[in-house]
Short mmCIF file of C-alpha atoms in Angstrom, two decimals:
data_model
loop_
_atom_site.label_atom_id
_atom_site.label_comp_id
_atom_site.label_asym_id
_atom_site.label_seq_id
_atom_site.Cartn_x
_atom_site.Cartn_y
_atom_site.Cartn_z
CA MET X 1306 21.24 20.42 46.44
CA SER X 1307 20.37 21.86 43.02
CA GLU X 1308 16.78 21.98 41.87
CA LYS X 1309 15.57 19.27 39.50
CA LYS X 1310 14.88 20.56 35.97
CA VAL X 1311 12.29 18.46 34.16
CA VAL X 1312 11.81 19.11 30.42
CA GLU X 1313 8.84 16.99 29.43
CA GLU X 1314 9.80 16.42 25.81
CA GLU X 1315 13.28 15.19 26.82
CA ILE X 1316 12.14 12.44 29.17
CA ASN X 1317 11.82 9.80 26.46
CA PHE X 1318 15.55 9.96 25.68
CA GLN X 1319 16.17 8.07 28.89
CA LYS X 1320 13.64 5.32 28.23
CA ASN X 1321 15.91 3.16 26.07
CA ASP X 1322 19.15 3.28 24.12
CA ALA X 1323 17.45 3.54 20.73
CA PHE X 1324 15.43 6.56 21.82
CA ASN X 1325 18.58 8.13 23.23
CA LEU X 1326 20.32 8.06 19.85
CA THR X 1327 17.71 9.90 17.81
CA MET X 1328 16.17 13.36 17.82
CA ILE X 1329 12.96 14.30 19.58
CA PRO X 1330 11.09 17.53 18.82
CA GLY X 1331 11.13 20.20 21.44
CA ALA X 1332 8.24 22.30 22.69
CA PHE X 1333 8.43 24.85 19.87
CA ALA X 1334 8.40 22.23 17.09
CA ARG X 1335 5.48 20.46 18.75
CA LYS X 1336 3.56 23.68 19.14
CA MET X 1337 4.01 24.55 15.49
CA ARG X 1338 2.56 21.18 14.47
CA THR X 1339 -0.78 22.16 15.93
CA CYS X 1340 -0.67 25.93 15.35
CA VAL X 1341 -3.63 26.43 13.02
CA ILE X 1342 -2.25 29.53 11.30
CA TRP X 1343 1.17 27.96 10.63
CA GLN X 1344 -0.41 24.69 9.60
CA PHE X 1345 -2.69 26.46 7.16
CA ILE X 1346 0.39 27.95 5.51
CA ARG X 1347 2.03 24.49 5.47
CA PHE X 1348 -1.22 23.05 4.08
CA VAL X 1349 -0.99 25.37 1.09
CA ILE X 1350 2.71 24.65 0.57
CA ILE X 1351 2.35 20.86 0.90
CA ASN X 1352 -0.59 20.91 -1.50
CA VAL X 1353 1.38 22.86 -4.09
CA LYS X 1354 4.30 20.45 -3.74
CA MET X 1355 2.02 17.42 -4.02
CA ILE X 1356 0.32 18.85 -7.10
CA ILE X 1357 3.72 19.34 -8.71
CA VAL X 1358 4.70 15.74 -7.86
CA VAL X 1359 1.40 14.49 -9.27
CA SER X 1360 1.78 16.54 -12.45
CA LYS X 1361 5.36 15.30 -12.93
CA SER X 1362 4.11 11.72 -12.51
CA HIS X 1363 1.48 11.69 -15.25
CA MET U 1259 -16.69 -4.07 -31.47
CA ALA U 1260 -13.74 -5.24 -29.39
CA ARG U 1261 -13.80 -6.32 -25.76
CA LEU U 1262 -11.49 -5.29 -22.94
CA VAL U 1263 -11.63 -7.50 -19.87
CA VAL U 1264 -10.23 -6.05 -16.64
CA LEU U 1265 -9.52 -8.53 -13.86
CA GLY U 1266 -9.83 -6.75 -10.53
CA GLY U 1267 -11.78 -3.75 -9.28
CA GLY U 1268 -9.36 -2.17 -6.83
CA VAL U 1269 -7.55 1.13 -7.28
CA SER U 1270 -5.75 0.05 -10.44
CA GLY U 1271 -8.46 -2.07 -12.05
CA HIS U 1272 -11.18 0.46 -11.30
CA THR U 1273 -9.06 3.25 -12.78
CA THR U 1274 -8.34 1.23 -15.91
CA ALA U 1275 -11.93 0.16 -16.44
CA THR U 1276 -13.58 3.50 -15.80
CA PHE U 1277 -11.19 5.51 -17.99
CA ALA U 1278 -11.36 2.89 -20.75
CA ALA U 1279 -15.16 2.95 -20.67
CA LYS U 1280 -15.16 6.75 -20.88
CA TRP U 1281 -12.65 6.91 -23.73
CA LEU U 1282 -14.06 3.98 -25.73
CA GLY U 1283 -17.72 4.95 -25.37
CA SER U 1284 -20.23 2.51 -26.79
CA GLN U 1285 -17.95 1.53 -29.67
CA HIS U 1286 -16.31 -1.18 -27.60
CA GLU U 1287 -17.13 -3.24 -24.53
CA VAL U 1288 -15.41 -3.01 -21.14
CA VAL U 1289 -15.88 -5.93 -18.73
CA VAL U 1290 -14.79 -6.00 -15.09
CA VAL U 1291 -14.35 -9.26 -13.21
CA THR U 1292 -13.85 -8.78 -9.49
CA PRO U 1293 -14.79 -11.04 -6.57
CA ASN U 1294 -15.89 -8.07 -4.47
CA SER U 1295 -19.29 -6.41 -4.54
CA LYS U 1296 -17.89 -3.25 -3.00
CA TRP U 1297 -15.10 -0.83 -3.77
CA ASN U 1298 -12.90 -0.06 -0.76
CA TRP U 1299 -10.80 3.06 -0.15
CA ILE U 1300 -8.15 0.99 1.59
CA PRO U 1301 -6.09 3.84 3.12
CA SER U 1302 -9.02 4.72 5.37
CA ASN U 1303 -9.25 1.14 6.65
CA ILE U 1304 -6.73 2.38 9.22
CA TRP U 1305 -9.42 4.58 10.75
CA VAL U 1306 -11.92 1.71 10.61
CA GLY U 1307 -9.38 -0.45 12.43
CA VAL U 1308 -9.44 1.80 15.49
CA GLY U 1309 -13.20 2.39 15.42
CA GLU U 1310 -13.05 5.95 14.07
CA MET U 1311 -14.87 5.08 10.84
CA THR U 1312 -17.42 2.51 9.80
CA LYS U 1313 -17.09 0.04 6.98
CA GLU U 1314 -19.84 1.90 5.15
CA GLU U 1315 -17.77 5.08 5.12
CA VAL U 1316 -14.90 3.45 3.24
CA THR U 1317 -16.83 1.24 0.81
CA PHE U 1318 -19.59 1.52 -1.77
CA ASP U 1319 -21.43 -0.84 -4.09
CA LEU U 1320 -19.75 -1.34 -7.44
CA ALA U 1321 -22.77 -2.50 -9.45
CA PRO U 1322 -24.56 0.88 -9.78
CA VAL U 1323 -21.29 2.67 -10.60
CA TYR U 1324 -20.45 0.21 -13.37
CA ALA U 1325 -24.02 0.36 -14.65
CA LYS U 1326 -23.69 4.15 -14.89
CA ALA U 1327 -20.37 3.82 -16.72
CA GLY U 1328 -21.70 1.21 -19.17
CA ILE U 1329 -19.27 -1.41 -17.87
CA THR U 1330 -20.28 -5.08 -17.81
CA TYR U 1331 -19.67 -6.32 -14.29
CA HIS U 1332 -19.18 -9.88 -13.11
CA GLN U 1333 -18.82 -10.47 -9.39
CA ALA U 1334 -16.44 -13.35 -9.80
CA LYS U 1335 -12.83 -14.33 -9.41
CA ALA U 1336 -10.63 -15.17 -12.35
CA LEU U 1337 -9.25 -18.69 -12.35
CA SER U 1338 -7.22 -18.95 -15.53
CA ILE U 1339 -6.22 -17.28 -18.77
CA ASN U 1340 -6.07 -18.96 -22.17
CA PRO U 1341 -4.22 -16.31 -24.19
CA GLU U 1342 -4.13 -18.47 -27.34
CA GLY U 1343 -7.74 -19.60 -27.18
CA LYS U 1344 -8.56 -23.27 -27.44
CA GLU U 1345 -8.23 -25.99 -30.05
CA ASP U 1346 -11.27 -24.95 -32.06
CA SER U 1347 -10.92 -21.17 -31.61
CA ASP U 1348 -8.12 -18.61 -31.67
CA LYS U 1349 -10.06 -16.24 -29.45
CA PRO U 1350 -8.34 -15.77 -26.06
CA PHE U 1351 -10.51 -16.13 -22.98
CA VAL U 1352 -10.51 -16.13 -19.20
CA THR U 1353 -12.29 -18.61 -16.97
CA ILE U 1354 -14.06 -17.10 -13.99
CA GLU U 1355 -15.90 -18.41 -10.95
CA TYR U 1356 -18.76 -16.37 -9.55
CA THR U 1357 -18.66 -15.22 -5.94
CA SER U 1358 -22.03 -13.45 -5.86
CA GLU U 1359 -24.69 -15.12 -3.73
CA ASP U 1360 -26.99 -15.95 -6.63
CA LYS U 1361 -24.35 -17.65 -8.78
CA ALA U 1362 -21.69 -18.66 -6.26
CA GLY U 1363 -19.42 -21.42 -7.54
CA GLN U 1364 -20.64 -21.29 -11.16
CA THR U 1365 -17.89 -21.03 -13.74
CA GLU U 1366 -17.96 -19.28 -17.11
CA THR U 1367 -15.55 -18.28 -19.84
CA ILE U 1368 -15.28 -14.75 -21.19
CA GLU U 1369 -13.52 -14.06 -24.48
CA TYR U 1370 -11.42 -10.96 -24.80
CA ASP U 1371 -9.48 -8.90 -27.29
CA TYR U 1372 -7.45 -7.15 -24.61
CA LEU U 1373 -6.90 -8.20 -21.02
CA VAL U 1374 -5.71 -6.14 -18.06
CA ASN U 1375 -4.70 -8.11 -15.00
CA ALA U 1376 -5.25 -5.84 -12.01
CA THR U 1377 -6.08 -8.55 -9.52
CA GLY U 1378 -4.03 -7.02 -6.73
CA PRO U 1379 -2.43 -9.29 -4.16
CA LYS U 1380 -3.35 -12.49 -2.47
CA LEU U 1381 -3.00 -11.79 1.25
CA ASN U 1382 -0.66 -14.68 1.90
CA PHE U 1383 -1.34 -15.20 5.61
CA ASP U 1384 -0.38 -18.86 5.42
CA ALA U 1385 3.22 -17.98 4.53
CA THR U 1386 3.77 -17.63 8.27
CA PRO U 1387 2.57 -20.51 10.47
CA GLY U 1388 -0.13 -19.23 12.79
CA LEU U 1389 -0.65 -15.97 10.92
CA GLY U 1390 -3.10 -17.72 8.62
CA ASP U 1391 -5.74 -20.33 9.34
CA GLY U 1392 -4.25 -22.92 6.98
CA ASN U 1393 -6.98 -22.27 4.42
CA GLY U 1394 -5.66 -19.02 3.02
CA GLN U 1395 -7.51 -16.76 5.42
CA MET U 1396 -6.35 -14.75 8.41
CA GLY U 1397 -5.83 -16.82 11.54
CA GLU U 1398 -7.29 -16.16 14.97
CA ASN U 1399 -4.09 -14.99 16.67
CA THR U 1400 -3.79 -11.55 15.09
CA VAL U 1401 -5.83 -8.89 13.34
CA SER U 1402 -5.37 -7.10 10.02
CA VAL U 1403 -6.48 -3.88 8.32
CA CYS U 1404 -5.98 -5.12 4.77
CA THR U 1405 -9.71 -5.30 4.05
CA ALA U 1406 -12.64 -3.35 5.45
CA ASP U 1407 -13.98 -6.48 7.16
CA HIS U 1408 -10.59 -7.18 8.70
CA ALA U 1409 -10.48 -3.60 9.95
CA VAL U 1410 -13.92 -3.91 11.56
CA HIS U 1411 -12.69 -7.02 13.38
CA ALA U 1412 -9.50 -5.21 14.43
CA ALA U 1413 -11.54 -2.35 15.90
CA GLU U 1414 -13.62 -4.79 17.93
CA GLU U 1415 -10.52 -6.46 19.35
CA PHE U 1416 -8.93 -3.08 20.03
CA GLN U 1417 -11.99 -1.98 21.96
CA LYS U 1418 -11.80 -5.14 24.09
CA ALA U 1419 -8.17 -4.34 24.88
CA ILE U 1420 -9.10 -0.80 25.94
CA GLU U 1421 -11.78 -2.17 28.23
CA LYS U 1422 -9.23 -4.51 29.84
CA MET U 1423 -6.87 -1.59 30.46
CA LYS U 1424 -9.65 0.46 31.98
CA ALA U 1425 -10.22 -2.50 34.30
CA GLY U 1426 -6.58 -2.33 35.34
CA GLU U 1427 -5.04 -5.01 33.10
CA ARG U 1428 -1.91 -3.94 31.19
CA GLN U 1429 -1.86 -4.72 27.46
CA LYS U 1430 0.93 -5.09 24.94
CA PHE U 1431 0.34 -4.04 21.34
CA LEU U 1432 2.55 -5.46 18.62
CA ILE U 1433 2.13 -3.89 15.18
CA GLY U 1434 4.10 -4.42 11.98
CA THR U 1435 4.87 -7.11 9.45
CA GLY U 1436 4.09 -10.79 9.73
CA HIS U 1437 6.86 -12.13 7.49
CA GLY U 1438 10.35 -11.29 6.30
CA MET U 1439 9.14 -10.51 2.76
CA CYS U 1440 6.26 -8.17 3.49
CA THR U 1441 5.46 -4.87 1.87
CA CYS U 1442 2.99 -2.17 2.98
CA GLN U 1443 5.00 -1.08 6.03
CA GLY U 1444 3.33 2.30 5.57
CA ALA U 1445 -0.08 0.91 6.49
CA ALA U 1446 1.27 -0.69 9.66
CA PHE U 1447 3.19 2.52 10.41
CA GLU U 1448 -0.02 4.52 10.19
CA TYR U 1449 -1.93 1.96 12.24
CA ILE U 1450 0.52 1.89 15.13
CA PHE U 1451 0.31 5.66 15.56
CA ASN U 1452 -3.46 5.56 15.38
CA ILE U 1453 -3.42 2.92 18.09
CA GLU U 1454 -1.10 5.10 20.18
CA HIS U 1455 -3.29 8.14 19.58
CA GLU U 1456 -6.47 6.31 20.56
CA LEU U 1457 -4.84 4.93 23.71
CA ASN U 1458 -4.00 8.48 24.74
CA LYS U 1459 -7.52 9.60 23.91
CA ALA U 1460 -8.98 6.80 26.01
CA GLY U 1461 -6.72 7.75 28.91
CA VAL U 1462 -5.01 4.34 29.06
CA ARG U 1463 -1.68 5.04 27.37
CA ASP U 1464 0.19 4.39 30.62
CA MET U 1465 -1.36 0.93 30.78
CA ALA U 1466 -0.07 -0.02 27.34
CA GLU U 1467 3.20 -1.10 25.81
CA VAL U 1468 3.26 -0.39 22.09
CA LYS U 1469 5.92 -2.06 19.97
CA TRP U 1470 6.80 -2.15 16.27
CA ILE U 1471 8.11 -5.27 14.55
CA SER U 1472 9.23 -5.02 10.95
CA ASN U 1473 11.29 -6.63 8.22
CA GLU U 1474 12.89 -3.26 7.39
CA SER U 1475 16.63 -3.17 8.02
CA PHE U 1476 16.16 0.38 9.33
CA LEU U 1477 13.15 2.35 10.47
CA GLY U 1478 11.82 4.48 7.62
CA ASP U 1479 12.80 2.08 4.83
CA PHE U 1480 9.12 1.77 3.79
CA GLY U 1481 10.06 -0.75 1.12
CA MET U 1482 11.71 2.01 -0.91
CA GLY U 1483 15.18 1.79 0.58
CA GLY U 1484 14.25 4.82 2.66
CA LEU U 1485 14.33 8.35 1.35
CA HIS U 1486 16.09 11.61 2.04
CA MET U 1487 14.46 14.93 2.71
CA LYS U 1488 15.46 18.48 3.50
CA VAL U 1489 14.85 19.43 7.12
CA GLY U 1490 16.20 22.51 8.87
CA GLY U 1491 18.89 23.10 6.28
CA TYR U 1492 20.05 19.48 6.33
CA VAL U 1493 19.31 16.61 3.98
CA VAL U 1494 18.42 13.75 6.30
CA SER U 1495 17.46 10.11 6.00
CA SER U 1496 13.92 8.95 6.67
CA LYS U 1497 15.56 6.79 9.36
CA LEU U 1498 15.96 9.85 11.56
CA PHE U 1499 12.47 11.04 10.68
CA ALA U 1500 10.89 7.71 11.65
CA GLU U 1501 13.02 7.06 14.72
CA SER U 1502 12.22 10.52 16.01
CA LEU U 1503 8.51 9.87 15.64
CA PHE U 1504 8.74 6.53 17.45
CA ALA U 1505 10.89 7.93 20.28
CA GLU U 1506 8.61 10.95 20.72
CA ARG U 1507 5.60 8.65 21.12
CA GLY U 1508 7.41 6.13 23.30
CA VAL U 1509 7.01 3.32 20.76
CA GLU U 1510 9.82 0.76 20.82
CA TRP U 1511 10.94 -0.98 17.64
CA LEU U 1512 12.29 -4.33 16.57
CA ILE U 1513 13.59 -4.22 13.00
CA GLY U 1514 15.22 -6.60 10.56
CA ALA U 1515 12.79 -9.19 11.84
CA HIS U 1516 11.28 -12.12 9.99
CA THR U 1517 8.20 -13.24 11.88
CA SER U 1518 8.57 -16.99 11.61
CA LYS U 1519 5.66 -18.22 13.69
CA VAL U 1520 2.60 -16.81 15.41
CA GLU U 1521 0.81 -18.38 18.34
CA ALA U 1522 -1.85 -17.09 20.68
CA GLY U 1523 -0.17 -14.19 22.48
CA LYS U 1524 3.31 -14.77 21.06
CA VAL U 1525 5.38 -14.40 17.88
CA GLU U 1526 8.67 -16.05 17.12
CA TYR U 1527 11.12 -14.15 14.96
CA GLU U 1528 14.54 -14.31 13.36
CA LEU U 1529 16.69 -11.21 13.05
CA LEU U 1530 19.14 -10.16 10.36
CA ASP U 1531 22.03 -11.13 12.62
CA GLY U 1532 20.65 -14.65 12.80
CA THR U 1533 19.48 -14.52 16.39
CA LYS U 1534 16.02 -15.82 17.19
CA GLY U 1535 13.60 -14.62 19.78
CA GLU U 1536 10.03 -14.32 20.94
CA GLU U 1537 7.78 -11.38 21.56
CA ALA U 1538 4.62 -11.62 23.64
CA PHE U 1539 1.51 -9.61 22.82
CA ASP U 1540 -2.08 -9.11 23.83
CA PHE U 1541 -3.09 -7.45 20.56
CA ALA U 1542 -1.18 -7.85 17.30
CA MET U 1543 -1.79 -6.41 13.83
CA LEU U 1544 0.68 -8.00 11.47
CA ILE U 1545 0.54 -7.31 7.73
CA PRO U 1546 0.77 -10.54 5.70
CA PRO U 1547 3.13 -10.92 2.75
CA PHE U 1548 1.63 -10.48 -0.69
CA ALA U 1549 1.63 -12.99 -3.56
CA GLY U 1550 -0.11 -13.21 -6.90
CA VAL U 1551 -3.70 -14.42 -6.72
CA GLY U 1552 -2.81 -17.78 -8.24
CA LEU U 1553 -4.06 -17.33 -11.80
CA LYS U 1554 -3.15 -20.17 -14.15
CA ALA U 1555 -2.41 -19.86 -17.85
CA TYR U 1556 -2.86 -22.45 -20.59
CA ASN U 1557 -1.85 -22.54 -24.25
CA LYS U 1558 -3.98 -23.57 -27.20
CA ALA U 1559 -3.34 -27.25 -26.52
CA GLY U 1560 -4.39 -26.84 -22.91
CA GLU U 1561 -0.85 -27.16 -21.60
CA ASP U 1562 0.11 -25.21 -18.48
CA ILE U 1563 2.12 -22.09 -19.40
CA THR U 1564 1.74 -20.34 -16.05
CA GLY U 1565 5.53 -20.08 -15.73
CA THR U 1566 5.69 -18.24 -19.05
CA VAL U 1567 3.08 -15.64 -18.17
CA PHE U 1568 3.70 -15.25 -14.45
CA ALA U 1569 6.77 -14.89 -12.24
CA PRO U 1570 7.27 -17.50 -9.50
CA ASN U 1571 5.62 -15.19 -6.96
CA GLY U 1572 2.41 -15.27 -9.02
CA PHE U 1573 2.64 -11.74 -10.39
CA MET U 1574 2.36 -11.20 -14.14
CA LYS U 1575 5.50 -10.63 -16.18
CA VAL U 1576 5.61 -7.32 -18.00
CA ASP U 1577 8.23 -5.24 -19.85
CA ALA U 1578 10.66 -5.20 -16.92
CA ASN U 1579 14.26 -6.37 -16.90
CA TYR U 1580 14.05 -9.58 -14.89
CA ASN U 1581 17.71 -10.37 -15.48
CA ALA U 1582 19.29 -7.42 -13.70
CA GLY U 1583 21.34 -9.71 -11.51
CA ALA U 1584 23.05 -8.52 -8.33
CA TYR U 1585 22.08 -5.41 -6.39
CA GLU U 1586 25.09 -3.52 -7.70
CA ASN U 1587 23.71 -3.87 -11.24
CA TRP U 1588 20.20 -2.64 -10.52
CA LYS U 1589 19.07 0.39 -12.48
CA ALA U 1590 15.98 2.55 -12.64
CA SER U 1591 15.59 1.38 -16.23
CA ASP U 1592 14.94 -2.19 -15.00
CA TRP U 1593 11.43 -1.07 -14.05
CA PRO U 1594 8.59 -1.55 -16.54
CA ARG U 1595 7.25 1.33 -18.60
CA THR U 1596 4.20 -0.01 -20.47
CA TYR U 1597 3.19 -3.06 -18.36
CA GLN U 1598 2.63 -5.11 -21.49
CA ASN U 1599 3.19 -8.84 -21.20
CA PRO U 1600 6.24 -9.73 -23.32
CA THR U 1601 4.72 -12.94 -24.70
CA TYR U 1602 1.11 -11.94 -25.31
CA LYS U 1603 0.94 -8.33 -26.46
CA ASN U 1604 -2.78 -7.98 -25.79
CA MET U 1605 -2.25 -8.59 -22.07
CA PHE U 1606 -1.18 -6.00 -19.51
CA ALA U 1607 -0.77 -6.02 -15.75
CA ALA U 1608 -1.44 -2.99 -13.56
CA GLY U 1609 -0.97 -2.11 -9.91
CA ILE U 1610 0.21 -4.78 -7.52
CA ALA U 1611 -0.45 -7.50 -10.11
CA PHE U 1612 2.67 -6.79 -12.19
CA ALA U 1613 5.89 -8.60 -11.32
CA PRO U 1614 8.57 -6.10 -10.24
CA PRO U 1615 12.06 -6.72 -11.65
CA HIS U 1616 13.51 -6.82 -8.14
CA ILE U 1617 12.98 -5.19 -4.79
CA ILE U 1618 13.85 -1.53 -4.18
CA SER U 1619 15.42 -1.84 -0.73
CA LYS U 1620 18.87 -3.31 -0.41
CA PRO U 1621 18.50 -7.11 -0.31
CA MET U 1622 19.29 -8.61 3.07
CA SER U 1623 19.28 -12.05 4.60
CA SER U 1624 20.22 -13.58 7.91
CA PRO U 1625 23.30 -15.81 8.26
CA ASN U 1626 20.81 -18.71 8.14
CA GLY U 1627 19.86 -17.67 4.61
CA THR U 1628 16.45 -16.27 5.50
CA PRO U 1629 15.65 -13.28 3.25
CA ILE U 1630 14.53 -10.37 5.41
CA ASN U 1631 13.74 -7.34 3.31
CA PRO U 1632 10.68 -5.36 2.31
CA THR U 1633 9.21 -6.03 -1.11
CA PRO U 1634 8.33 -3.04 -3.31
CA PRO U 1635 5.20 -1.01 -2.58
CA ARG U 1636 2.96 -0.56 -5.62
CA THR U 1637 -0.22 0.62 -3.97
CA GLY U 1638 -2.10 3.91 -4.02
CA MET U 1639 -0.90 6.62 -6.35
CA PRO U 1640 1.42 4.40 -8.46
CA SER U 1641 -1.40 1.87 -8.88
CA GLY U 1642 -3.77 4.55 -10.12
CA ILE U 1643 -1.26 6.14 -12.47
CA ILE U 1644 -0.26 2.76 -13.92
CA GLY U 1645 -3.93 1.84 -14.34
CA LYS U 1646 -4.63 5.03 -16.26
CA ALA U 1647 -1.57 4.63 -18.51
CA VAL U 1648 -2.57 1.05 -19.31
CA ALA U 1649 -6.13 2.19 -20.07
CA HIS U 1650 -4.68 4.77 -22.46
CA SER U 1651 -2.57 2.17 -24.21
CA VAL U 1652 -5.36 -0.34 -24.58
CA CYS U 1653 -7.78 2.28 -25.87
CA ASP U 1654 -5.23 3.41 -28.47
CA LEU U 1655 -4.61 -0.19 -29.53
CA MET U 1656 -8.36 -0.73 -29.90
CA THR U 1657 -9.08 2.48 -31.77
CA LYS U 1658 -5.85 3.16 -33.72
CA GLY U 1659 -4.64 -0.35 -34.38
CA GLU U 1660 -1.90 -2.65 -33.17
CA ASP U 1661 0.88 -0.22 -34.07
CA ALA U 1662 -0.35 2.47 -31.70
CA LYS U 1663 2.32 3.85 -29.40
CA LEU U 1664 1.95 2.58 -25.85
CA HIS U 1665 1.72 4.99 -22.93
CA GLU U 1666 4.38 4.82 -20.24
CA ALA U 1667 4.34 5.12 -16.46
CA SER U 1668 7.61 3.94 -14.98
CA MET U 1669 7.82 3.90 -11.19
CA ALA U 1670 11.33 5.29 -11.66
CA GLU U 1671 9.77 8.41 -13.17
CA MET U 1672 6.70 8.89 -11.02
CA GLY U 1673 6.28 10.13 -7.50
CA ALA U 1674 3.99 9.11 -4.71
CA ALA U 1675 2.27 10.98 -1.95
CA CYS U 1676 1.73 9.26 1.37
CA VAL U 1677 -0.13 10.63 4.34
CA ALA U 1678 -0.03 8.66 7.58
CA SER U 1679 -2.52 10.27 9.90
CA ALA U 1680 -3.13 9.58 13.57
CA GLY U 1681 -6.52 10.50 14.93
CA LYS U 1682 -9.51 11.73 13.02
CA GLY U 1683 -10.60 15.01 14.62
CA VAL U 1684 -10.11 18.11 12.49
CA PHE U 1685 -7.89 19.77 15.10
CA SER U 1686 -6.89 16.84 17.29
CA GLY U 1687 -5.19 14.64 14.71
CA GLN U 1688 -1.71 14.84 13.28
CA ALA U 1689 -0.21 13.34 10.19
CA ALA U 1690 3.15 12.58 8.69
CA ALA U 1691 2.78 13.84 5.12
CA MET U 1692 5.39 12.59 2.70
CA THR U 1693 6.05 12.72 -0.99
CA VAL U 1694 8.74 10.80 -2.74
CA TYR U 1695 9.98 11.47 -6.26
CA PRO U 1696 10.62 9.14 -7.92
CA VAL U 1697 9.36 6.03 -6.13
CA VAL U 1698 12.21 3.94 -7.49
CA PRO U 1699 15.48 5.79 -6.90
CA ASP U 1700 17.46 6.74 -9.98
CA PHE U 1701 21.09 7.15 -8.92
CA GLU U 1702 22.18 8.02 -12.44
CA LYS U 1703 19.83 10.99 -12.62
CA TYR U 1704 20.04 11.96 -8.93
CA PRO U 1705 23.49 10.92 -7.66
CA GLY U 1706 23.64 10.67 -3.90
CA THR U 1707 20.09 10.12 -2.74
CA GLY U 1708 18.61 8.71 -5.95
CA ARG U 1709 15.75 11.17 -5.71
CA ASP U 1710 14.87 14.81 -6.29
CA THR U 1711 15.02 16.31 -2.80
CA ASP U 1712 13.00 19.32 -3.95
CA TYR U 1713 10.02 17.01 -4.27
CA THR U 1714 10.87 14.36 -1.70
CA PHE U 1715 9.87 15.66 1.68
CA GLY U 1716 8.10 14.82 4.89
CA GLU U 1717 6.69 16.75 7.78
CA ILE U 1718 4.38 16.24 10.70
CA GLY U 1719 1.41 18.35 11.63
CA LEU U 1720 -2.22 19.22 11.22
CA ALA U 1721 -1.74 20.17 7.57
CA GLY U 1722 -1.08 16.58 6.50
CA HIS U 1723 -4.03 15.48 8.58
CA TRP U 1724 -6.34 17.81 6.69
CA ILE U 1725 -4.94 16.48 3.42
CA LYS U 1726 -5.72 12.93 4.54
CA HIS U 1727 -9.33 13.93 5.16
CA ILE U 1728 -9.57 15.62 1.77
CA LEU U 1729 -8.03 12.62 -0.01
CA HIS U 1730 -10.54 10.29 1.65
CA HIS U 1731 -13.53 12.21 0.33
CA LEU U 1732 -11.95 13.14 -2.99
CA PHE U 1733 -10.99 9.61 -4.03
CA ILE U 1734 -14.29 8.07 -3.01
CA TYR U 1735 -16.04 10.86 -4.94
CA LYS U 1736 -13.87 10.09 -7.94
CA ALA U 1737 -14.32 6.33 -7.73
CA LYS U 1738 -18.08 6.80 -7.70
CA LEU U 1739 -17.68 8.64 -11.03
CA ASN U 1740 -19.44 11.72 -9.73
CA PRO U 1741 -19.42 14.87 -11.93
CA GLY U 1742 -15.90 16.05 -12.72
CA TRP U 1743 -14.28 12.78 -11.62
CA THR U 1744 -11.78 12.80 -14.47
CA LEU U 1745 -10.37 16.11 -13.24
CA ILE U 1746 -9.18 14.52 -9.99
CA PRO U 1747 -5.69 13.10 -10.49
CA GLU U 1748 -4.74 9.62 -9.43
#
């Protein structure tokens, strides 16, 4: 009998049909969301984009 | 000396009044009429609603701020507008009723030269049986985060639910919209993920069922017909973005739902396919639909002209195209640019108080004829930008004369930033940060998605969470008119 392979972030796909038909982030994507260095870079980029949107809106 | 009267002291009214007072100086008078004694940074009510912030952290007293700005402040609600004056005077005026403790119930009239209606919405709880108490206030079956006091109450009820789960009793949380014509899905969206975050933090997530109920025809509509963003080399719909977030967190959804009745522990709903059902809950936060605050208008003879000044939903008519007709004919140019009332040119409406020409999302109804679609969001950044543009226009009219060019701020040409943050810790929270440009899609200018996908984006992570924190402090700082406040954009 083959060994069971449990991937934590994939478990929710099985919980209902709606979950099964969408995308769920994997371990790398989740890790990057809380990686302080990467998020600091994203913080700068998001801020620049938001400032542009704000300036285009006034 | 001319007088500008601003009805309402929320995001839009406060922006209008404070900029007008700064630009007009002591040459003219600015008057604010608002029933509230405190200003409330409403986006942070979400954190109050889960007990992560106090009411005091999201509110401050208006009186000292208006005193500093030289604004005359009446803690009162507006009852009616007489834009033509009365029989013995051509001077237009508003009738107000005080809500402050010392003068509660007293009425007074205030003459004006220019009027800005920024009264925001009436939280129309009674539109859904059982959602309201029958007297215009929130009922006892659900909670709300629409005001700071509501959010405090919600946090208390949430804490009780956590205690029950810790004692071994499972709880079901139902969050979303309380009517088929609601707006502000974004607030409920943010609240449900804060609830989910706090349940995890309290170690009781496995004892809870968390479910979303909404009038959106698809997840991620947000009252804007959804949006498209670039992710991983693809341009994707916000539907995927939202569904992914819900699936990741194990939050089920029920969409295209008109909540038709609320009882203790149960809602009844009708879906877009016409089927009807019930959903049980132990804790429910359902956003009420919005309506105008019920202002009346009278002409010089005292005859009721409310229907001339206001749309049937109670919001003030402005320079929008209210005759656009069917969905296929809708255009970005239907949306107002100056927010001037077409009948009375010295009246403007800003923020939620203006009557939109139509909704933004595709109109939907059930086979039974029940309309089930989100109404347009006009809160936050658009409210502030509109308020500032209106202040500019009124100041120019007062200082340069009636031929002054009006300033414009069409929602079809402005963007909006939205940060929905779960949790409050600097490193433990996460947020979905989104910008949309423009708010109202313009399919003539941006064929395909209706928006500029270089500036319409969304992503999840700590970065957005930090931005949410910064916005909280920045906007309260600005609203208090602290040094440099004019440098902070709306």
